[in-house]
Coordinates of C-alpha atoms in Angstrom, one line a residue:
M60 CA -39.7 -30.0 9.5
T61 CA -36.4 -30.8 7.8
V62 CA -37.7 -33.9 6.1
A63 CA -40.8 -32.1 5.0
T64 CA -38.8 -29.2 3.6
V65 CA -36.4 -31.5 1.7
S66 CA -39.4 -33.5 0.4
R67 CA -41.1 -30.3 -0.9
D68 CA -37.9 -29.1 -2.5
R69 CA -37.4 -32.4 -4.3
A70 CA -41.1 -32.4 -5.4
A71 CA -40.7 -28.9 -6.8
E72 CA -37.5 -29.8 -8.7
R73 CA -39.3 -33.0 -10.1
L74 CA -42.3 -30.9 -11.0
D75 CA -40.2 -28.3 -12.9
H76 CA -38.4 -31.1 -14.7
A77 CA -41.7 -32.8 -15.7
A78 CA -43.3 -29.4 -16.9
A79 CA -40.1 -28.7 -19.0
T80 CA -40.2 -32.2 -20.5
V81 CA -44.0 -31.9 -21.4
R82 CA -43.4 -28.5 -23.0
T83 CA -40.5 -29.8 -25.0
S84 CA -42.5 -32.8 -26.1
M85 CA -45.4 -30.7 -27.2
A86 CA -43.1 -28.3 -29.1
A87 CA -41.6 -31.3 -30.9
T88 CA -45.1 -32.5 -31.9
C89 CA -46.0 -29.1 -33.2
Q90 CA -42.8 -29.0 -35.2
Q91 CA -43.5 -32.5 -36.5
L92 CA -47.0 -31.4 -37.7
Q93 CA -45.7 -28.3 -39.3
A94 CA -43.1 -30.3 -41.1
A95 CA -45.8 -32.7 -42.4
A96 CA -48.0 -29.8 -43.6
D97 CA -45.0 -28.2 -45.3
T98 CA -44.0 -31.5 -47.0
V99 CA -47.5 -31.9 -48.5
A100 CA -47.6 -28.3 -49.7
T101 CA -44.2 -28.6 -51.5
V102 CA -45.0 -31.9 -53.5
P103 CA -46.8 -31.8 -56.9
A104 CA -50.6 -32.0 -56.7
A105 CA -50.7 -35.4 -58.3
N106 CA -48.5 -36.9 -55.5
R107 CA -50.1 -35.2 -52.6
Q108 CA -52.6 -38.0 -51.6
D109 CA -49.8 -40.6 -51.8
V110 CA -47.6 -38.4 -49.5
V111 CA -50.4 -37.8 -47.1
G112 CA -51.0 -41.6 -46.7
R113 CA -47.3 -42.2 -46.1
L114 CA -47.1 -39.4 -43.5
I115 CA -50.1 -40.7 -41.6
A116 CA -48.8 -44.2 -41.8
R117 CA -45.5 -43.2 -40.3
G118 CA -47.3 -41.5 -37.4
L119 CA -46.2 -38.0 -38.1
A120 CA -49.9 -36.9 -38.0
T121 CA -53.2 -38.5 -37.3
D122 CA -55.1 -36.5 -40.0
I123 CA -53.9 -34.3 -43.0
R124 CA -56.6 -32.4 -44.9
I125 CA -56.3 -30.3 -48.1
A126 CA -58.7 -27.5 -48.5
G127 CA -59.3 -25.6 -51.7
T128 CA -60.4 -22.3 -50.2
A129 CA -58.2 -19.5 -48.9
P130 CA -57.7 -19.5 -45.1
R131 CA -59.8 -17.3 -43.0
P132 CA -58.2 -14.6 -40.7
D133 CA -56.1 -16.2 -38.0
D134 CA -58.2 -16.8 -34.9
G135 CA -55.9 -19.3 -33.2
K136 CA -57.7 -22.3 -34.5
I137 CA -57.7 -24.3 -37.7
G138 CA -61.1 -25.8 -38.3
G139 CA -61.9 -25.7 -34.6
R140 CA -58.6 -27.2 -33.8
P141 CA -55.9 -25.3 -31.7
D142 CA -53.1 -23.8 -33.8
C143 CA -49.6 -24.7 -32.7
A144 CA -48.3 -21.3 -33.9
S145 CA -50.9 -19.1 -32.1
P146 CA -53.0 -20.9 -29.6
T147 CA -56.0 -19.4 -27.9
G148 CA -56.7 -22.1 -25.3
G149 CA -60.0 -23.8 -24.7
P150 CA -60.9 -27.5 -24.3
M151 CA -59.7 -29.3 -27.4
N152 CA -58.7 -32.8 -28.2
V153 CA -56.8 -32.1 -31.4
I154 CA -53.8 -29.9 -32.3
A155 CA -53.0 -28.8 -35.8
A156 CA -50.5 -27.0 -37.9
R157 CA -51.1 -25.6 -41.4
A158 CA -49.2 -24.7 -44.5
V159 CA -50.6 -22.5 -47.5
T160 CA -49.6 -23.0 -51.1
G161 CA -51.5 -20.9 -53.6
D162 CA -55.3 -21.3 -52.9
L163 CA -54.7 -24.5 -51.0
T164 CA -54.5 -24.9 -47.2
I165 CA -52.9 -28.1 -45.9
T166 CA -53.8 -28.9 -42.3
A167 CA -51.9 -31.6 -40.3
A168 CA -53.6 -32.7 -37.0
Q169 CA -52.7 -34.8 -34.1
T170 CA -55.3 -36.3 -31.9
I171 CA -54.9 -35.9 -28.2
D172 CA -56.0 -39.3 -26.9
E173 CA -55.0 -41.6 -24.1
G174 CA -52.1 -43.0 -26.0
F175 CA -50.6 -39.5 -26.6
L176 CA -51.0 -38.5 -23.0
A177 CA -49.4 -41.9 -22.0
R178 CA -46.3 -41.0 -24.1
L179 CA -46.1 -37.6 -22.4
E180 CA -46.4 -39.2 -18.9
A181 CA -43.7 -41.7 -19.7
A182 CA -41.3 -39.0 -20.9
A183 CA -42.1 -36.6 -18.0
G184 CA -42.3 -39.2 -15.2
A185 CA -45.6 -37.6 -14.0
D186 CA -49.3 -37.7 -14.7
V187 CA -50.4 -35.4 -17.6
A188 CA -54.0 -34.4 -18.3
V189 CA -55.8 -31.9 -20.6
T190 CA -57.5 -29.3 -18.5
A191 CA -60.8 -29.4 -20.7
P192 CA -63.6 -31.0 -18.7
E193 CA -64.7 -33.3 -21.5
L194 CA -61.1 -34.9 -21.6
T195 CA -60.6 -35.4 -17.8
E196 CA -62.8 -38.3 -17.2
R197 CA -59.9 -40.2 -15.9
K198 CA -59.5 -40.1 -12.2
Q199 CA -56.5 -37.8 -11.3
P200 CA -54.3 -38.8 -8.4
S201 CA -53.7 -36.4 -5.6
G202 CA -50.2 -34.7 -5.1
E203 CA -48.2 -31.8 -6.3
R204 CA -49.5 -30.4 -9.6
R205 CA -48.9 -27.5 -12.1
R206 CA -51.1 -26.0 -14.7
M207 CA -49.6 -25.2 -18.1
T208 CA -51.2 -22.4 -20.1
P209 CA -51.3 -22.5 -24.0
Q210 CA -48.4 -20.7 -25.7
P211 CA -46.7 -20.9 -29.1
G212 CA -45.4 -24.4 -29.6
Q213 CA -47.6 -25.7 -26.8
P214 CA -51.3 -25.0 -27.7
L215 CA -53.0 -27.1 -25.0
A216 CA -54.0 -26.3 -21.4
L217 CA -52.4 -29.2 -19.5
T218 CA -52.0 -30.2 -15.9
V219 CA -48.9 -32.0 -14.7
T220 CA -49.3 -33.9 -11.4
L221 CA -46.7 -35.7 -9.3
P222 CA -47.8 -38.7 -7.2
P223 CA -47.7 -38.1 -3.4
H224 CA -44.6 -39.1 -1.5
R225 CA -44.5 -39.3 2.3
P226 CA -41.2 -40.3 3.9
I227 CA -42.8 -42.0 6.9
F228 CA -39.6 -44.1 7.5
L229 CA -37.5 -41.0 8.0
Y230 CA -40.0 -39.6 10.5
A231 CA -39.5 -42.7 12.6
V232 CA -35.8 -43.0 12.3
L233 CA -34.8 -39.4 13.0
P234 CA -36.2 -39.2 16.5
A235 CA -34.7 -42.6 17.4
V236 CA -31.2 -41.4 16.2
V237 CA -31.6 -38.2 18.2
L238 CA -32.6 -40.0 21.4
A239 CA -29.7 -42.5 21.0
A240 CA -27.2 -39.6 20.6
A241 CA -28.5 -37.7 23.5
L242 CA -28.4 -40.8 25.7
A243 CA -24.8 -41.5 24.7
A244 CA -23.8 -37.9 25.3
V245 CA -25.2 -38.0 28.8
L246 CA -23.4 -41.2 29.6
V247 CA -20.1 -39.8 28.2
A248 CA -20.5 -36.5 30.0
R249 CA -21.1 -38.3 33.3
W250 CA -18.0 -40.4 32.9
L251 CA -15.9 -37.4 32.0
A252 CA -17.2 -35.4 35.0
H253 CA -16.4 -38.3 37.3
S254 CA -12.8 -39.0 35.9
T255 CA -11.6 -35.6 34.8
T256 CA -13.6 -32.6 36.1
R257 CA -12.5 -32.8 39.7
P258 CA -8.7 -33.1 39.1
L259 CA -8.9 -30.4 36.4
G260 CA -10.8 -28.2 38.8
E261 CA -8.0 -28.5 41.4
L262 CA -5.4 -27.8 38.7
A263 CA -7.4 -24.7 37.5
W264 CA -7.7 -23.5 41.1
A265 CA -3.9 -23.8 41.6
A266 CA -3.2 -22.1 38.3
G267 CA -5.3 -19.2 39.4
R268 CA -3.4 -18.9 42.6
V269 CA -0.1 -18.9 40.8
A270 CA -1.4 -16.3 38.3
E271 CA -2.3 -14.1 41.3
G272 CA 1.3 -14.3 42.5
D273 CA 1.2 -17.1 45.1
L274 CA 4.0 -19.2 43.8
D275 CA 3.9 -21.4 47.0
T276 CA 0.7 -23.1 45.8
R277 CA 1.0 -26.9 45.0
V278 CA -1.5 -29.3 43.3
P279 CA -2.2 -32.6 45.0
I280 CA -1.3 -35.8 43.1
P281 CA -4.2 -38.4 43.7
H282 CA -3.1 -41.0 41.1
P283 CA 0.0 -41.6 38.9
D284 CA -2.1 -41.2 35.7
E285 CA -2.0 -38.5 33.0
L286 CA -3.6 -35.9 35.3
G287 CA -1.2 -36.9 38.0
R288 CA 1.8 -36.4 35.8
L289 CA 0.3 -33.0 34.7
A290 CA 0.0 -32.0 38.3
A291 CA 3.6 -33.0 39.1
T292 CA 4.8 -31.0 36.0
F293 CA 2.8 -28.0 37.2
N294 CA 4.3 -28.2 40.6
R295 CA 7.8 -28.4 39.2
M296 CA 7.1 -25.5 36.8
T297 CA 5.9 -23.4 39.8
R298 CA 9.1 -24.0 41.7
E299 CA 11.2 -23.1 38.8
L300 CA 9.1 -20.0 38.1
Q301 CA 9.6 -18.9 41.7
A302 CA 13.3 -19.1 41.3
Y303 CA 13.2 -17.2 38.0
V304 CA 11.0 -14.5 39.4
Q305 CA 13.4 -13.9 42.3
A306 CA 16.4 -13.7 39.9
L307 CA 14.4 -11.5 37.5
T308 CA 13.4 -9.1 40.3
A309 CA 17.0 -8.6 41.4
S310 CA 18.1 -8.1 37.8
R311 CA 15.3 -5.6 37.0
D312 CA 16.0 -3.6 40.2
Q313 CA 19.6 -3.4 39.1
L314 CA 18.6 -2.4 35.5
R315 CA 16.3 0.3 36.7
G316 CA 19.0 1.7 38.8
H317 CA 21.1 2.1 35.7
L318 CA 18.4 3.6 33.5
A319 CA 18.7 7.1 35.1
I320 CA 22.5 7.1 34.5
L321 CA 21.9 5.8 30.9
G322 CA 19.4 8.6 30.3
E323 CA 21.8 11.3 31.4
T324 CA 24.5 9.9 29.2
L325 CA 22.3 9.6 26.1
S326 CA 20.9 13.1 26.5
S327 CA 24.3 14.7 26.8
T328 CA 25.9 13.3 23.5
H329 CA 25.2 14.3 19.9
D330 CA 26.6 11.2 18.1
L331 CA 23.2 9.9 17.0
H332 CA 24.4 6.5 15.6
R333 CA 26.3 5.8 18.8
I334 CA 23.3 6.8 20.8
L335 CA 21.0 4.4 18.9
Q336 CA 23.5 1.5 19.2
V337 CA 23.7 1.9 23.0
I338 CA 19.9 2.1 23.3
L339 CA 19.4 -1.0 21.1
R340 CA 22.0 -3.2 22.9
T341 CA 20.8 -2.1 26.3
A342 CA 17.2 -3.0 25.3
L343 CA 18.3 -6.4 24.0
A344 CA 20.1 -7.2 27.3
A345 CA 17.1 -6.0 29.4
T346 CA 14.5 -8.1 27.6
G347 CA 16.5 -11.1 26.5
A348 CA 15.7 -10.6 22.9
R349 CA 17.7 -12.2 20.1
A350 CA 17.6 -9.4 17.6
G351 CA 16.6 -5.8 17.3
L352 CA 16.3 -2.9 14.9
V353 CA 16.0 0.9 15.1
L354 CA 14.5 2.9 12.2
L355 CA 13.9 6.6 11.9
I356 CA 11.4 8.4 9.6
D357 CA 12.6 10.2 6.5
R358 CA 9.9 12.8 6.0
P359 CA 10.7 13.8 2.4
S360 CA 10.4 10.2 1.2
G361 CA 7.7 9.1 3.7
Q362 CA 9.8 6.0 4.6
L363 CA 11.3 4.3 7.6
V364 CA 15.1 4.2 7.2
A365 CA 17.1 1.6 9.2
Q366 CA 19.8 3.1 11.4
C367 CA 21.3 0.2 13.3
G368 CA 20.4 -3.4 13.9
V369 CA 21.6 -6.5 15.8
G370 CA 21.1 -10.2 15.0
L371 CA 18.8 -9.6 12.0
A372 CA 18.2 -12.4 9.4
G373 CA 17.1 -12.6 5.8
R374 CA 17.8 -9.6 3.6
W375 CA 18.4 -7.5 6.6
D376 CA 21.6 -9.4 7.4
V377 CA 23.9 -6.8 5.8
P378 CA 27.0 -4.9 7.0
E379 CA 26.3 -1.9 9.2
A380 CA 27.2 0.5 6.5
E381 CA 24.6 -0.9 4.1
L382 CA 21.8 -1.1 6.6
P383 CA 20.4 2.5 5.9
Q384 CA 19.6 1.2 2.3
Q385 CA 16.8 -0.9 3.9
R386 CA 13.6 1.1 3.8
L387 CA 10.0 0.4 4.7
P388 CA 6.9 2.5 3.7
I389 CA 5.1 4.3 6.5
G390 CA 1.7 2.7 7.1
E391 CA 2.6 -0.8 5.6
G392 CA 3.4 -3.8 7.8
V393 CA 3.8 -3.9 11.5
L394 CA 6.6 -1.3 11.7
G395 CA 5.0 1.0 9.2
A396 CA 1.7 0.8 11.2
V397 CA 3.5 1.6 14.5
A398 CA 5.2 4.6 12.8
A399 CA 1.9 5.8 11.3
S400 CA -0.3 5.4 14.4
G401 CA 2.2 5.9 17.2
E402 CA 0.8 2.8 19.0
P403 CA 3.0 -0.1 20.1
R404 CA 2.4 -3.6 18.8
R405 CA 3.5 -7.1 19.8
G406 CA 2.6 -10.5 18.5
Q407 CA 3.8 -13.6 16.8
G408 CA 4.9 -14.0 13.2
E409 CA 2.6 -11.3 11.7
L410 CA 5.3 -9.2 10.0
A411 CA 5.2 -8.4 6.3
S412 CA 7.6 -10.2 4.0
S413 CA 9.7 -7.0 3.6
E414 CA 10.4 -6.9 7.4
P415 CA 12.9 -8.9 9.3
P416 CA 11.7 -12.6 9.8
C417 CA 10.9 -13.6 13.3
R418 CA 8.7 -15.8 15.6
T419 CA 7.7 -13.1 18.1
Y420 CA 8.1 -9.3 18.1
V421 CA 7.5 -6.1 20.0
A422 CA 7.7 -2.7 18.4
V423 CA 7.2 0.8 20.0
P424 CA 7.3 4.3 18.5
I425 CA 10.2 6.6 19.2
C426 CA 8.6 10.0 19.9
A427 CA 10.0 13.4 20.4
P428 CA 9.3 15.0 23.8
G429 CA 6.4 17.5 23.7
V430 CA 7.6 21.0 24.3
P431 CA 5.1 23.9 24.4
E432 CA 6.0 26.9 22.2
E433 CA 5.3 29.3 25.0
P434 CA 5.2 29.0 28.7
G435 CA 1.7 28.1 29.8
D436 CA 0.7 26.5 26.4
P437 CA -0.6 23.0 26.4
V438 CA 1.9 20.3 25.7
P439 CA 1.6 19.3 22.1
F440 CA 1.1 15.7 21.0
P441 CA 4.5 14.1 20.7
E442 CA 5.8 13.7 17.1
T443 CA 6.8 10.1 16.0
L444 CA 10.4 10.0 15.0
G445 CA 10.9 6.3 14.3
V446 CA 10.4 2.8 15.6
L447 CA 12.3 0.5 18.1
A448 CA 11.6 -3.2 17.5
L449 CA 12.9 -6.3 19.2
Y450 CA 12.6 -9.9 17.9
D451 CA 12.5 -13.5 19.4
R452 CA 13.2 -13.7 23.1
V453 CA 15.8 -16.2 24.0
G454 CA 14.0 -19.3 25.2
G455 CA 11.1 -19.0 22.7
D456 CA 8.8 -17.1 25.1
S457 CA 6.6 -14.3 23.7
F458 CA 7.1 -10.7 24.8
D459 CA 4.9 -9.6 27.7
D460 CA 3.6 -6.3 29.1
S461 CA 6.7 -5.9 31.3
D462 CA 8.9 -6.1 28.1
L463 CA 6.7 -3.6 26.4
S464 CA 6.9 -1.2 29.4
T465 CA 10.8 -1.6 29.5
L466 CA 11.0 -1.0 25.7
R467 CA 8.8 2.1 26.1
T468 CA 11.4 3.5 28.5
F469 CA 14.2 3.0 26.1
A470 CA 12.2 4.4 23.2
G471 CA 11.5 7.5 25.3
Q472 CA 15.3 7.9 25.9
A473 CA 15.9 7.4 22.2
G474 CA 13.3 10.1 21.4
V475 CA 15.0 12.6 23.7
A476 CA 18.4 11.8 22.3
V477 CA 17.2 12.1 18.6
H478 CA 15.4 15.3 19.4
N479 CA 18.5 16.8 21.1
V480 CA 20.7 15.8 18.1
R481 CA 18.3 17.4 15.6
L482 CA 18.1 20.6 17.7
H483 CA 22.0 20.7 17.8
E484 CA 22.2 20.1 14.0
E485 CA 19.6 22.8 13.4
A486 CA 21.5 25.2 15.7
Q487 CA 24.7 24.4 13.7
R488 CA 22.8 24.9 10.5
L489 CA 21.5 28.3 11.6
S490 CA 24.9 29.4 12.8
L491 CA 26.4 28.6 9.3
T492 CA 23.6 29.9 7.0
D493 CA 22.2 33.3 6.2
P494 CA 18.6 33.5 7.4
L495 CA 17.5 35.9 4.7
T496 CA 18.8 34.1 1.6
G497 CA 19.2 30.6 2.9
L498 CA 22.8 30.5 1.5
W499 CA 25.9 29.7 3.6
N500 CA 27.3 32.6 5.6
Y501 CA 30.8 34.1 5.8
R502 CA 31.8 31.9 8.6
Y503 CA 31.2 28.8 6.6
L504 CA 32.7 30.4 3.5
R505 CA 36.2 30.7 5.2
E506 CA 36.1 27.0 6.2
S507 CA 34.8 25.7 2.9
L508 CA 37.2 27.8 0.8
R509 CA 40.2 26.5 2.9
R510 CA 38.9 22.9 2.5
E511 CA 38.3 23.2 -1.2
V512 CA 41.8 24.8 -1.8
E513 CA 43.5 22.0 0.1
R514 CA 41.6 19.4 -1.9
A515 CA 42.5 21.1 -5.2
S516 CA 46.1 21.3 -4.2
R517 CA 46.2 17.7 -3.1
F518 CA 44.8 16.3 -6.3
G519 CA 46.2 18.8 -8.7
R520 CA 42.9 20.3 -9.6
M521 CA 41.6 23.9 -10.2
L522 CA 39.1 25.9 -8.1
A523 CA 37.3 29.0 -9.5
V524 CA 36.1 31.6 -7.0
L525 CA 33.4 34.2 -8.1
V526 CA 32.7 37.3 -6.0
L527 CA 29.4 38.9 -6.9
D528 CA 28.0 42.3 -6.0
L529 CA 24.6 43.7 -6.8
D530 CA 24.9 47.0 -8.7
H531 CA 23.3 50.1 -7.1
F532 CA 21.7 48.1 -4.3
K533 CA 21.8 51.2 -2.1
D534 CA 19.4 52.9 -4.5
V535 CA 17.0 50.1 -4.2
N536 CA 16.9 50.4 -0.4
D537 CA 16.6 54.2 -0.6
T538 CA 13.9 54.1 -3.3
Y539 CA 11.7 51.2 -2.3
G540 CA 12.7 50.5 1.4
H541 CA 14.7 47.8 3.2
A542 CA 11.9 45.3 2.8
A543 CA 12.1 45.6 -0.9
G544 CA 15.9 45.3 -0.7
D545 CA 15.5 42.0 1.3
A546 CA 13.2 40.7 -1.4
V547 CA 15.7 41.6 -4.1
L548 CA 18.4 39.8 -2.2
G549 CA 16.3 36.7 -1.8
E550 CA 15.4 36.6 -5.5
F551 CA 19.1 37.2 -6.4
A552 CA 20.1 34.2 -4.2
R553 CA 17.5 32.0 -5.8
R554 CA 18.8 32.8 -9.3
I555 CA 22.3 32.0 -8.2
R556 CA 21.3 28.6 -6.9
V557 CA 19.4 27.8 -10.2
G558 CA 22.5 28.6 -12.3
L559 CA 24.9 26.4 -10.4
R560 CA 25.8 22.7 -10.5
E561 CA 25.1 20.4 -7.6
V562 CA 28.8 20.5 -6.4
D563 CA 29.0 24.3 -6.6
V564 CA 28.5 26.2 -3.3
A565 CA 27.1 29.8 -2.9
F566 CA 27.7 32.0 0.1
R567 CA 26.5 35.4 1.3
Q568 CA 29.6 37.3 2.3
G569 CA 27.7 40.3 3.7
G570 CA 25.3 42.9 2.5
E571 CA 24.8 42.6 -1.2
E572 CA 28.1 40.7 -1.8
F573 CA 28.0 37.0 -2.6
V574 CA 30.7 34.3 -3.2
V575 CA 30.5 31.1 -5.4
L576 CA 33.0 28.3 -5.3
L577 CA 33.3 26.2 -8.5
P578 CA 35.3 23.0 -7.8
E579 CA 37.4 21.6 -10.6
T580 CA 36.7 24.6 -12.8
D581 CA 39.4 26.7 -14.7
A582 CA 39.3 30.3 -15.8
Y583 CA 37.3 29.5 -18.9
G584 CA 34.6 27.7 -17.0
G585 CA 34.5 30.5 -14.4
A586 CA 33.9 33.0 -17.1
I587 CA 31.1 31.0 -18.6
V588 CA 29.4 30.7 -15.2
A589 CA 29.9 34.5 -14.6
E590 CA 28.3 35.5 -17.8
R591 CA 25.4 33.0 -17.3
L592 CA 24.7 34.3 -13.9
G593 CA 25.0 37.9 -15.0
A594 CA 22.6 37.3 -17.8
A595 CA 20.1 35.4 -15.5
V596 CA 20.1 38.3 -13.0
R597 CA 19.5 41.0 -15.7
A598 CA 17.1 39.0 -17.8
Q599 CA 14.0 39.7 -15.6
P600 CA 13.3 42.5 -13.1
V601 CA 12.3 41.9 -9.6
S602 CA 8.6 42.6 -8.9
I603 CA 8.1 44.6 -5.7
D604 CA 4.4 45.5 -4.9
G605 CA 3.7 45.6 -8.6
V606 CA 6.8 47.7 -9.5
Q607 CA 9.4 46.0 -11.7
V608 CA 12.9 46.8 -10.3
P609 CA 15.7 46.0 -12.7
I610 CA 18.9 44.6 -11.2
S611 CA 22.4 43.7 -12.5
V612 CA 25.5 42.2 -10.9
S613 CA 29.2 42.8 -11.2
I614 CA 31.4 39.7 -10.9
G615 CA 35.1 39.1 -10.2
V616 CA 36.7 35.7 -11.1
A617 CA 39.8 34.2 -9.7
V618 CA 41.2 30.7 -10.0
F619 CA 43.4 28.6 -7.7
P620 CA 46.4 28.2 -8.2
E621 CA 46.8 30.9 -10.9
H622 CA 45.7 33.8 -8.9
G623 CA 46.8 32.8 -5.4
E624 CA 48.6 30.1 -3.5
N625 CA 46.1 29.9 -0.6
S626 CA 42.4 30.6 0.1
L627 CA 42.9 34.1 1.3
Q628 CA 45.0 35.1 -1.8
V629 CA 42.4 33.6 -4.2
L630 CA 39.6 35.4 -2.4
A631 CA 41.4 38.7 -2.4
A632 CA 42.2 38.3 -6.1
A633 CA 38.6 37.7 -6.9
D634 CA 37.6 40.7 -4.8
R635 CA 40.1 42.9 -6.7
A636 CA 38.7 41.6 -10.0
L637 CA 35.1 42.6 -8.7
Y638 CA 36.2 46.2 -8.2
A639 CA 37.8 46.2 -11.6
A640 CA 34.4 45.1 -13.0
K641 CA 32.7 47.9 -11.1
N642 CA 35.2 50.4 -12.4
A643 CA 34.6 49.2 -15.9
G644 CA 30.9 50.4 -15.6
R645 CA 29.3 47.5 -13.7
D646 CA 27.0 44.8 -15.1
T647 CA 30.0 42.8 -16.3
Y648 CA 32.8 40.5 -15.0
R649 CA 36.5 40.6 -14.9
L650 CA 39.2 37.9 -14.5
A651 CA 41.9 38.5 -11.8
E652 CA 45.5 39.2 -12.9
P653 CA 47.7 36.1 -12.3
A654 CA 50.0 36.1 -9.4
D655 CA 52.7 34.7 -11.6
V656 CA 52.0 35.1 -15.4
T657 CA 54.7 32.5 -16.2
K658 CA 52.7 29.8 -14.4
S659 CA 49.4 30.7 -15.9
G660 CA 47.9 29.7 -19.2
V661 CA 45.9 33.0 -19.2
S662 CA 47.3 35.8 -21.4
P663 CA 47.4 39.4 -19.9
G664 CA 44.8 40.6 -22.4
D665 CA 42.3 37.8 -21.6
H666 CA 40.9 39.3 -18.3
D667 CA 38.0 41.5 -19.4
G668 CA 34.5 40.5 -20.3
D669 CA 31.0 42.0 -20.8
F670 CA 27.5 40.4 -20.5
D671 CA 25.7 40.1 -23.8
A672 CA 22.1 41.1 -23.0
T673 CA 20.6 38.7 -25.6
T674 CA 22.8 35.7 -25.8
A675 CA 24.6 35.8 -22.4
V676 CA 27.9 35.3 -24.2
P677 CA 30.8 37.8 -23.4
S678 CA 31.5 40.1 -26.3
G679 CA 35.1 40.5 -25.2
P680 CA 37.9 37.9 -25.4
R681 CA 37.6 34.8 -23.2
P682 CA 40.3 33.0 -21.3
P683 CA 41.6 29.8 -23.0
Q684 CA 39.7 26.6 -22.2
R685 CA 41.5 24.0 -20.1
R686 CA 41.1 20.3 -20.6
R687 CA 40.2 19.6 -17.0
G688 CA 37.3 21.1 -15.0
R689 CA 34.3 23.0 -16.3

């Protein structure tokens, strides 16, 4: 079948080539006839017979006729001869092309005889015959053939035939080759079965027994050949493995005894970095890994951030303080896939180029413990917090299922520890922030003010303190209700945050009273901020259930060390300035009186200011601007 298919394919290719060659040769003949007719038409009448003789002598046409009558309508034939330009088919032995000049028609013809067909056969490498019955007296050989219909440039109906080709030799050789190969394969297989299969079967049986846990199994050594050496090596490996398993069992029992104590210790501390370091180093010791890495998910950026690592190579070999700069996108690479799917992975050298280089690895997700929101609710699916990965076991072995199970235990402890630390941090945040406005509360205000005053005193800087109080807030509560008052406080806090720098800190002191700390800011800068905040508060009323409620604020400004030597004195000075602003009619700010005017650059008359409703620039005098600070 293969030989026949190949033979047919080759015959089809040869037939395509022969047909294309015949078509090209006929087109060239038609072009030659047309050129001869055009040549006769273009020469003067006196020279035409001479030119006709020379064209026929050169073989460009077998006959050239000049007719004196106008040509008849085109019927595809010229005087009964097929026209090269518009053939109609039919049994013809002459092809022609014509040219018209004035009333004359010049017809150039080519006889289709045995010589012409012989030239076509020589060019095509196949037998060529005209399909017309009167021109097919020659005996046509059998074989592949193709009929060619008349078309422009090839006006004859032709048949192209290839001589038959039967590869009888290949039919005889192929079975002989197949039989010889089969006989050789049988002989080789019989020899291999006799010399190899039996010892290998014994070795496979012993390996199966060892795999089932029977390390006392030994393989017989019949001969000191390669298989004999293999059996001896297998027996020695089994003995060493038995010793290793005994030592490993004792070590693992001891390790599991310490895991409970380790879990209690990790769950009771809130130093996250130290927790992760302890977990990583214990996991390295338990599995015999060369290197390890702990990464936690940063939700805002959607990346894994390295927290601690041991024995890392490549671009990950950096100081501990610079390790958090190493980040990996979630979902990319091995570690990113573990973080995205929550499924552990282990393998050999499949890490992305951005991950630590290694030969073998095992990575498991660090998940938070599932805690139902209410008693009786189903336990939610644990949230993935990060990834714990180990690289390259000492000795070159790959990580196995036992290592994966051990690493899962450590990852579970890490998940509990990270969850506890974050709960502790959230509790601390809630204890220091105001739940309504999201600003820091009074407790954190006292600590932050004391710290900022100490820093300003140590470095010889200034600190501006603004105390803000919403005007007529009680009227808002009485008129629109306490829910509306809470909405006004929330919007007021938002406008305060928008009008501050990144280093400035805002607090809710209580009720409708707020405090803003402006580090490295003098009295002039404090006044600028006060007038900007007042204008921002007044600029747009607060919308409550479709009602526009206008609000305004009174602000007191004090500066350390001009208005007090410690945090309490500065805060009290700003508070007194606030009441001065309220007594001045509200919707304004006042600067506190200096504790010692001789030490202050603020003149006694530069402590009043009003908010300009259109430009947010105080209409009253401003304090002098200092060279340092805002």
